[in-house]
PDB file of C-alpha atoms in Angstrom:
ATOM      1  CA  MET A 201     -36.697  -2.610  -6.721  1.00  0.00           C
ATOM      2  CA  ALA A 202     -33.655  -0.621  -7.832  1.00  0.00           C
ATOM      3  CA  ARG A 203     -30.955  -0.191  -5.254  1.00  0.00           C
ATOM      4  CA  ALA A 204     -29.835   3.264  -4.222  1.00  0.00           C
ATOM      5  CA  ILE A 205     -26.689   4.571  -5.831  1.00  0.00           C
ATOM      6  CA  SER A 206     -24.041   6.139  -3.634  1.00  0.00           C
ATOM      7  CA  SER A 207     -22.038   9.252  -4.463  1.00  0.00           C
ATOM      8  CA  HIS A 208     -19.185   7.036  -5.665  1.00  0.00           C
ATOM      9  CA  GLY A 209     -21.343   5.393  -8.286  1.00  0.00           C
ATOM     10  CA  ALA A 210     -21.849   2.019  -6.603  1.00  0.00           C
ATOM     11  CA  SER A 211     -25.132   0.769  -5.289  1.00  0.00           C
ATOM     12  CA  ASP A 212     -25.622   0.380  -1.534  1.00  0.00           C
ATOM     13  CA  GLY A 213     -25.435  -3.409  -1.997  1.00  0.00           C
ATOM     14  CA  GLU A 214     -22.062  -3.235  -3.759  1.00  0.00           C
ATOM     15  CA  ARG A 215     -19.198  -2.133  -1.590  1.00  0.00           C
ATOM     16  CA  HIS A 216     -15.967  -1.755  -3.502  1.00  0.00           C
ATOM     17  CA  VAL A 217     -12.541  -1.369  -1.942  1.00  0.00           C
ATOM     18  CA  VAL A 218     -10.761   0.727  -4.546  1.00  0.00           C
ATOM     19  CA  ASP A 219     -10.915   3.785  -2.264  1.00  0.00           C
ATOM     20  CA  ARG A 220      -8.821   1.878   0.256  1.00  0.00           C
ATOM     21  CA  ILE A 221      -5.966   1.032  -2.075  1.00  0.00           C
ATOM     22  CA  GLY A 222      -3.679   3.959  -1.197  1.00  0.00           C
ATOM     23  CA  TRP A 223      -3.672   3.683   2.596  1.00  0.00           C
ATOM     24  CA  LEU A 224      -4.053  -0.103   2.582  1.00  0.00           C
ATOM     25  CA  ARG A 225      -0.962  -0.564   0.435  1.00  0.00           C
ATOM     26  CA  ALA A 226       1.061   1.758   2.603  1.00  0.00           C
ATOM     27  CA  ALA A 227      -0.119   0.184   5.882  1.00  0.00           C
ATOM     28  CA  VAL A 228       0.479  -3.421   4.784  1.00  0.00           C
ATOM     29  CA  LEU A 229       3.878  -2.552   3.301  1.00  0.00           C
ATOM     30  CA  GLY A 230       4.893  -0.697   6.484  1.00  0.00           C
ATOM     31  CA  ALA A 231       3.819  -3.439   8.876  1.00  0.00           C
ATOM     32  CA  ASN A 232       5.370  -6.143   6.757  1.00  0.00           C
ATOM     33  CA  ASP A 233       8.694  -4.269   6.549  1.00  0.00           C
ATOM     34  CA  GLY A 234       8.563  -3.561  10.255  1.00  0.00           C
ATOM     35  CA  ILE A 235       8.171  -7.188  11.211  1.00  0.00           C
ATOM     36  CA  VAL A 236      10.562  -8.634   8.640  1.00  0.00           C
ATOM     37  CA  SER A 237      13.393  -6.115   8.968  1.00  0.00           C
ATOM     38  CA  THR A 238      13.337  -5.929  12.789  1.00  0.00           C
ATOM     39  CA  ALA A 239      12.906  -9.658  13.280  1.00  0.00           C
ATOM     40  CA  SER A 240      15.715 -10.318  10.763  1.00  0.00           C
ATOM     41  CA  LEU A 241      17.964  -7.790  12.532  1.00  0.00           C
ATOM     42  CA  ILE A 242      17.315  -9.352  15.933  1.00  0.00           C
ATOM     43  CA  ILE A 243      17.859 -12.871  14.632  1.00  0.00           C
ATOM     44  CA  GLY A 244      21.052 -11.856  12.810  1.00  0.00           C
ATOM     45  CA  VAL A 245      22.545 -10.203  15.885  1.00  0.00           C
ATOM     46  CA  ALA A 246      21.459 -13.083  18.144  1.00  0.00           C
ATOM     47  CA  ALA A 247      22.980 -15.633  15.776  1.00  0.00           C
ATOM     48  CA  ALA A 248      26.232 -13.702  15.485  1.00  0.00           C
ATOM     49  CA  SER A 249      26.860 -13.089  19.231  1.00  0.00           C
ATOM     50  CA  ALA A 250      27.303 -15.178  22.330  1.00  0.00           C
ATOM     51  CA  SER A 251      24.365 -15.397  24.743  1.00  0.00           C
ATOM     52  CA  GLY A 252      24.331 -13.292  27.872  1.00  0.00           C
ATOM     53  CA  ALA A 253      23.532  -9.810  29.139  1.00  0.00           C
ATOM     54  CA  ASP A 254      25.753  -8.213  26.450  1.00  0.00           C
ATOM     55  CA  GLN A 255      23.876 -10.032  23.726  1.00  0.00           C
ATOM     56  CA  THR A 256      20.503  -8.905  25.031  1.00  0.00           C
ATOM     57  CA  SER A 257      21.727  -5.311  25.268  1.00  0.00           C
ATOM     58  CA  ALA A 258      23.091  -5.401  21.738  1.00  0.00           C
ATOM     59  CA  ILE A 259      19.862  -6.859  20.415  1.00  0.00           C
ATOM     60  CA  VAL A 260      17.712  -4.219  22.121  1.00  0.00           C
ATOM     61  CA  ILE A 261      19.886  -1.418  20.849  1.00  0.00           C
ATOM     62  CA  ALA A 262      19.946  -2.805  17.299  1.00  0.00           C
ATOM     63  CA  GLY A 263      16.207  -3.506  17.295  1.00  0.00           C
ATOM     64  CA  THR A 264      15.319  -0.062  18.649  1.00  0.00           C
ATOM     65  CA  ALA A 265      17.623   1.675  16.168  1.00  0.00           C
ATOM     66  CA  GLY A 266      16.076  -0.400  13.354  1.00  0.00           C
ATOM     67  CA  LEU A 267      12.572   0.521  14.477  1.00  0.00           C
ATOM     68  CA  VAL A 268      13.204   4.270  14.565  1.00  0.00           C
ATOM     69  CA  ALA A 269      15.298   4.370  11.396  1.00  0.00           C
ATOM     70  CA  GLY A 270      12.889   2.159   9.516  1.00  0.00           C
ATOM     71  CA  ALA A 271       9.822   4.163  10.471  1.00  0.00           C
ATOM     72  CA  MET A 272      11.442   7.392   9.397  1.00  0.00           C
ATOM     73  CA  SER A 273      12.681   5.844   6.169  1.00  0.00           C
ATOM     74  CA  MET A 274       9.245   4.415   5.357  1.00  0.00           C
ATOM     75  CA  ALA A 275       7.576   7.754   6.000  1.00  0.00           C
ATOM     76  CA  ALA A 276      10.062   9.682   3.885  1.00  0.00           C
ATOM     77  CA  GLY A 277      10.044   7.114   1.089  1.00  0.00           C
ATOM     78  CA  GLU A 278       6.274   6.962   0.876  1.00  0.00           C
ATOM     79  CA  TYR A 279       5.930  10.761   1.036  1.00  0.00           C
ATOM     80  CA  VAL A 280       8.482  11.294  -1.738  1.00  0.00           C
ATOM     81  CA  SER A 281       7.153   8.583  -4.038  1.00  0.00           C
ATOM     82  CA  VAL A 282       3.469   9.394  -3.587  1.00  0.00           C
ATOM     83  CA  SER A 283       4.220  13.136  -3.894  1.00  0.00           C
ATOM     84  CA  ALA A 284       5.815  12.427  -7.272  1.00  0.00           C
ATOM     85  CA  GLN A 285       2.665  10.563  -8.289  1.00  0.00           C
ATOM     86  CA  ALA A 286       0.531  13.427  -6.997  1.00  0.00           C
ATOM     87  CA  ASP A 287       2.605  15.975  -8.964  1.00  0.00           C
ATOM     88  CA  THR A 288       2.101  13.973 -12.156  1.00  0.00           C
ATOM     89  CA  GLU A 289      -1.637  13.773 -11.540  1.00  0.00           C
ATOM     90  CA  ASN A 290      -1.893  17.502 -10.811  1.00  0.00           C
ATOM     91  CA  ALA A 291       0.065  18.329 -14.011  1.00  0.00           C
ATOM     92  CA  GLU A 292      -2.187  16.130 -16.105  1.00  0.00           C
ATOM     93  CA  LEU A 293      -5.348  17.664 -14.565  1.00  0.00           C
ATOM     94  CA  ALA A 294      -4.037  21.190 -15.084  1.00  0.00           C
ATOM     95  CA  ARG A 295      -3.344  20.451 -18.729  1.00  0.00           C
ATOM     96  CA  GLU A 296      -6.859  18.968 -19.104  1.00  0.00           C
ATOM     97  CA  ARG A 297      -8.399  22.091 -17.573  1.00  0.00           C
ATOM     98  CA  ARG A 298      -6.621  24.197 -20.178  1.00  0.00           C
ATOM     99  CA  GLU A 299      -7.815  21.963 -22.980  1.00  0.00           C
ATOM    100  CA  LEU A 300     -11.422  22.215 -21.764  1.00  0.00           C
ATOM    101  CA  VAL A 301     -11.109  26.041 -21.966  1.00  0.00           C
ATOM    102  CA  ASP A 302      -9.163  26.175 -25.252  1.00  0.00           C
ATOM    103  CA  ASP A 303     -11.125  23.521 -27.140  1.00  0.00           C
ATOM    104  CA  PRO A 304     -14.679  23.255 -25.714  1.00  0.00           C
ATOM    105  CA  GLY A 305     -15.967  21.750 -28.957  1.00  0.00           C
ATOM    106  CA  GLY A 306     -13.300  19.113 -29.395  1.00  0.00           C
ATOM    107  CA  GLU A 307     -13.256  17.733 -25.861  1.00  0.00           C
ATOM    108  CA  PRO A 308     -16.761  16.178 -25.975  1.00  0.00           C
ATOM    109  CA  ALA A 309     -15.841  14.515 -29.261  1.00  0.00           C
ATOM    110  CA  GLU A 310     -12.624  13.170 -27.706  1.00  0.00           C
ATOM    111  CA  LEU A 311     -14.583  11.743 -24.800  1.00  0.00           C
ATOM    112  CA  ALA A 312     -17.165  10.224 -27.059  1.00  0.00           C
ATOM    113  CA  ALA A 313     -14.452   8.580 -29.147  1.00  0.00           C
ATOM    114  CA  ILE A 314     -13.195   6.825 -26.019  1.00  0.00           C
ATOM    115  CA  TYR A 315     -16.639   5.334 -25.420  1.00  0.00           C
ATOM    116  CA  VAL A 316     -16.970   4.275 -29.050  1.00  0.00           C
ATOM    117  CA  ALA A 317     -13.598   2.482 -28.747  1.00  0.00           C
ATOM    118  CA  ARG A 318     -15.028   0.617 -25.784  1.00  0.00           C
ATOM    119  CA  GLY A 319     -17.945  -0.669 -27.792  1.00  0.00           C
ATOM    120  CA  VAL A 320     -20.656   2.033 -27.369  1.00  0.00           C
ATOM    121  CA  ASP A 321     -22.433   3.143 -30.532  1.00  0.00           C
ATOM    122  CA  GLU A 322     -21.587   6.642 -31.696  1.00  0.00           C
ATOM    123  CA  ALA A 323     -24.953   8.254 -30.983  1.00  0.00           C
ATOM    124  CA  THR A 324     -25.090   6.903 -27.429  1.00  0.00           C
ATOM    125  CA  ALA A 325     -21.453   7.808 -26.833  1.00  0.00           C
ATOM    126  CA  THR A 326     -22.032  11.393 -27.945  1.00  0.00           C
ATOM    127  CA  THR A 327     -25.054  11.700 -25.643  1.00  0.00           C
ATOM    128  CA  VAL A 328     -23.223  10.182 -22.684  1.00  0.00           C
ATOM    129  CA  ALA A 329     -20.189  12.410 -23.210  1.00  0.00           C
ATOM    130  CA  ALA A 330     -22.370  15.521 -23.393  1.00  0.00           C
ATOM    131  CA  GLN A 331     -24.316  14.587 -20.208  1.00  0.00           C
ATOM    132  CA  LEU A 332     -21.180  13.704 -18.231  1.00  0.00           C
ATOM    133  CA  MET A 333     -19.407  16.880 -19.224  1.00  0.00           C
ATOM    134  CA  ALA A 334     -22.452  18.972 -18.364  1.00  0.00           C
ATOM    135  CA  LYS A 335     -22.258  17.636 -14.781  1.00  0.00           C
ATOM    136  CA  ASP A 336     -18.478  17.468 -14.293  1.00  0.00           C
ATOM    137  CA  ALA A 337     -16.323  17.960 -17.398  1.00  0.00           C
ATOM    138  CA  LEU A 338     -12.951  17.661 -15.643  1.00  0.00           C
ATOM    139  CA  GLY A 339     -14.050  14.619 -13.641  1.00  0.00           C
ATOM    140  CA  ALA A 340     -15.279  12.821 -16.769  1.00  0.00           C
ATOM    141  CA  HIS A 341     -11.999  13.373 -18.604  1.00  0.00           C
ATOM    142  CA  ALA A 342      -9.887  12.599 -15.561  1.00  0.00           C
ATOM    143  CA  ARG A 343     -11.654   9.319 -15.105  1.00  0.00           C
ATOM    144  CA  ASP A 344     -12.023   8.115 -18.699  1.00  0.00           C
ATOM    145  CA  GLU A 345      -9.199   9.841 -20.587  1.00  0.00           C
ATOM    146  CA  LEU A 346      -6.471  10.152 -17.930  1.00  0.00           C
ATOM    147  CA  ASP A 347      -7.476   7.159 -15.798  1.00  0.00           C
ATOM    148  CA  ILE A 348      -7.319   9.306 -12.620  1.00  0.00           C
ATOM    149  CA  PRO A 349     -10.439   8.805 -10.539  1.00  0.00           C
ATOM    150  CA  LEU A 350     -10.684  11.963  -8.445  1.00  0.00           C
ATOM    151  CA  GLY A 351     -11.822  10.071  -5.383  1.00  0.00           C
ATOM    152  CA  THR A 352      -8.707   7.848  -5.294  1.00  0.00           C
ATOM    153  CA  ARG A 353      -5.956  10.353  -6.072  1.00  0.00           C
ATOM    154  CA  ALA A 354      -2.540  10.096  -4.439  1.00  0.00           C
ATOM    155  CA  ARG A 355      -2.343  11.379  -0.818  1.00  0.00           C
ATOM    156  CA  PRO A 356       1.311  11.737   0.214  1.00  0.00           C
ATOM    157  CA  VAL A 357       0.764  12.725   3.890  1.00  0.00           C
ATOM    158  CA  GLN A 358      -1.750   9.923   4.422  1.00  0.00           C
ATOM    159  CA  ALA A 359       0.570   7.385   2.919  1.00  0.00           C
ATOM    160  CA  ALA A 360       3.563   8.611   4.962  1.00  0.00           C
ATOM    161  CA  PHE A 361       1.695   8.419   8.276  1.00  0.00           C
ATOM    162  CA  ALA A 362       0.186   5.034   7.442  1.00  0.00           C
ATOM    163  CA  SER A 363       3.617   3.610   6.571  1.00  0.00           C
ATOM    164  CA  ALA A 364       5.423   5.034   9.587  1.00  0.00           C
ATOM    165  CA  ALA A 365       2.686   3.993  12.063  1.00  0.00           C
ATOM    166  CA  SER A 366       2.299   0.499  10.673  1.00  0.00           C
ATOM    167  CA  PHE A 367       6.094  -0.021  10.485  1.00  0.00           C
ATOM    168  CA  THR A 368       6.377   0.985  14.143  1.00  0.00           C
ATOM    169  CA  VAL A 369       3.626  -1.429  15.206  1.00  0.00           C
ATOM    170  CA  GLY A 370       5.149  -4.236  13.137  1.00  0.00           C
ATOM    171  CA  ALA A 371       8.665  -3.632  14.393  1.00  0.00           C
ATOM    172  CA  ALA A 372       7.518  -3.473  18.006  1.00  0.00           C
ATOM    173  CA  LEU A 373       6.159  -7.037  17.924  1.00  0.00           C
ATOM    174  CA  PRO A 374       9.514  -8.902  17.508  1.00  0.00           C
ATOM    175  CA  LEU A 375      11.327  -6.335  19.630  1.00  0.00           C
ATOM    176  CA  LEU A 376       8.987  -6.923  22.611  1.00  0.00           C
ATOM    177  CA  THR A 377       9.712 -10.652  22.310  1.00  0.00           C
ATOM    178  CA  VAL A 378      13.278  -9.999  23.443  1.00  0.00           C
ATOM    179  CA  PHE A 379      12.076  -8.941  26.894  1.00  0.00           C
ATOM    180  CA  VAL A 380       9.838 -11.961  27.539  1.00  0.00           C
ATOM    181  CA  VAL A 381      11.812 -14.893  26.070  1.00  0.00           C
ATOM    182  CA  PRO A 382      14.984 -16.539  27.538  1.00  0.00           C
ATOM    183  CA  PRO A 383      18.109 -15.744  25.444  1.00  0.00           C
ATOM    184  CA  GLY A 384      18.604 -19.361  24.479  1.00  0.00           C
ATOM    185  CA  LEU A 385      15.180 -19.485  22.789  1.00  0.00           C
ATOM    186  CA  LEU A 386      15.335 -16.005  21.332  1.00  0.00           C
ATOM    187  CA  VAL A 387      16.070 -16.896  17.696  1.00  0.00           C
ATOM    188  CA  TRP A 388      13.295 -19.494  17.491  1.00  0.00           C
ATOM    189  CA  ALA A 389      10.775 -17.379  19.464  1.00  0.00           C
ATOM    190  CA  VAL A 390      11.344 -14.272  17.351  1.00  0.00           C
ATOM    191  CA  GLY A 391      11.292 -16.294  14.122  1.00  0.00           C
ATOM    192  CA  LEU A 392       8.117 -18.256  14.857  1.00  0.00           C
ATOM    193  CA  GLY A 393       6.337 -15.294  16.483  1.00  0.00           C
ATOM    194  CA  SER A 394       7.154 -13.071  13.524  1.00  0.00           C
ATOM    195  CA  LEU A 395       5.869 -15.675  11.079  1.00  0.00           C
ATOM    196  CA  LEU A 396       2.615 -15.829  13.025  1.00  0.00           C
ATOM    197  CA  PHE A 397       2.368 -12.000  12.918  1.00  0.00           C
ATOM    198  CA  LEU A 398       3.092 -11.999   9.213  1.00  0.00           C
ATOM    199  CA  ALA A 399       0.424 -14.665   8.519  1.00  0.00           C
ATOM    200  CA  LEU A 400      -2.086 -12.576  10.505  1.00  0.00           C
ATOM    201  CA  LEU A 401      -1.017  -9.445   8.630  1.00  0.00           C
ATOM    202  CA  GLY A 402      -1.409 -11.171   5.245  1.00  0.00           C
ATOM    203  CA  ALA A 403      -4.861 -12.420   6.191  1.00  0.00           C
ATOM    204  CA  ILE A 404      -6.005  -9.015   7.417  1.00  0.00           C
ATOM    205  CA  GLY A 405      -4.651  -7.248   4.353  1.00  0.00           C
ATOM    206  CA  ALA A 406      -6.311  -9.691   1.981  1.00  0.00           C
ATOM    207  CA  LYS A 407      -9.641  -9.513   3.870  1.00  0.00           C
ATOM    208  CA  THR A 408      -9.616  -5.715   3.922  1.00  0.00           C
ATOM    209  CA  GLY A 409      -8.755  -5.547   0.232  1.00  0.00           C
ATOM    210  CA  GLY A 410     -11.316  -8.155  -0.735  1.00  0.00           C
ATOM    211  CA  ALA A 411      -8.679 -10.621  -2.021  1.00  0.00           C
ATOM    212  CA  MET A 412      -8.152 -14.317  -1.399  1.00  0.00           C
ATOM    213  CA  ILE A 413      -7.046 -14.729   2.213  1.00  0.00           C
ATOM    214  CA  TRP A 414      -4.908 -17.855   1.797  1.00  0.00           C
ATOM    215  CA  ARG A 415      -2.924 -16.321  -1.044  1.00  0.00           C
ATOM    216  CA  GLY A 416      -2.079 -13.125   0.873  1.00  0.00           C
ATOM    217  CA  THR A 417      -1.158 -15.156   3.939  1.00  0.00           C
ATOM    218  CA  VAL A 418       1.180 -17.583   2.145  1.00  0.00           C
ATOM    219  CA  ARG A 419       2.832 -14.824   0.116  1.00  0.00           C
ATOM    220  CA  VAL A 420       3.664 -12.649   3.100  1.00  0.00           C
ATOM    221  CA  THR A 421       4.760 -15.566   5.326  1.00  0.00           C
ATOM    222  CA  PHE A 422       6.994 -17.204   2.717  1.00  0.00           C
ATOM    223  CA  TRP A 423       9.073 -14.120   1.943  1.00  0.00           C
ATOM    224  CA  GLY A 424       9.290 -13.212   5.639  1.00  0.00           C
ATOM    225  CA  ALA A 425      10.629 -16.677   6.432  1.00  0.00           C
ATOM    226  CA  PHE A 426      13.128 -16.443   3.581  1.00  0.00           C
ATOM    227  CA  ALA A 427      14.414 -13.082   4.789  1.00  0.00           C
ATOM    228  CA  MET A 428      14.805 -14.210   8.373  1.00  0.00           C
ATOM    229  CA  ALA A 429      16.515 -17.478   7.406  1.00  0.00           C
ATOM    230  CA  ALA A 430      18.963 -15.658   5.145  1.00  0.00           C
ATOM    231  CA  THR A 431      19.792 -13.145   7.888  1.00  0.00           C
ATOM    232  CA  ALA A 432      20.262 -15.882  10.497  1.00  0.00           C
ATOM    233  CA  ALA A 433      22.650 -17.749   8.203  1.00  0.00           C
ATOM    234  CA  ILE A 434      24.693 -14.615   7.462  1.00  0.00           C
ATOM    235  CA  GLY A 435      24.778 -13.743  11.168  1.00  0.00           C
ATOM    236  CA  LYS A 436      25.970 -17.220  12.049  1.00  0.00           C
ATOM    237  CA  LEU A 437      28.741 -17.086   9.451  1.00  0.00           C
ATOM    238  CA  ILE A 438      29.923 -13.649  10.541  1.00  0.00           C
ATOM    239  CA  GLY A 439      29.693 -14.596  14.209  1.00  0.00           C
ATOM    240  CA  GLY A 440      31.864 -17.623  13.634  1.00  0.00           C
ATOM    241  CA  ALA A 441      34.421 -15.696  11.586  1.00  0.00           C
ATOM    242  CA  VAL A 442      34.835 -12.681  13.895  1.00  0.00           C
TER     243      VAL A 442
END
């Protein structure tokens, strides 16, 4: 028995994750940056200063400032970059609309030529191009000529909110550790706790995106550990020199 086909073109038994790519990338990037940057900042300040109430106060101030500044920076950066992508897509689609009006005879041939280049025989390619354009001419050209699937176009506001929210959640995790761990264990507790959070983040991101879980976990954890170790070393050097 044939399986039902959804509006996105996949059967009900085949669930693809391409429609998650935009927000998933922004969310994983934001959470990863939140954990790594805030944990590195806390570890760097802790390694550079003497323990005590003044150290804790400095760490909380630095961590909170890093959380707020980082979340705003992530949101602004994502919005600007994804907006630029969206502007490019809109310009390409507008040009394609004009071409569909100005050259209604040549556009089906152009689409058919794309299918022929992919290995479809000319007669079938011509038939397919005509049928697709009869249903949604712009969608067919956007997908096969411009490589812009209309269902997965850039969404600047969504990307900005996803990045800011995920950065805030990620940054809050190492920052909260400051309030529950003795100052003498702070560097190790923040470092190990952040690596655990990063490993969990990598696994969740890979699982949600349908990728290999171990690869996403190792990749995220390794670079997080590298960043925190480098910051701790720099903080120790500066703390000893000042």
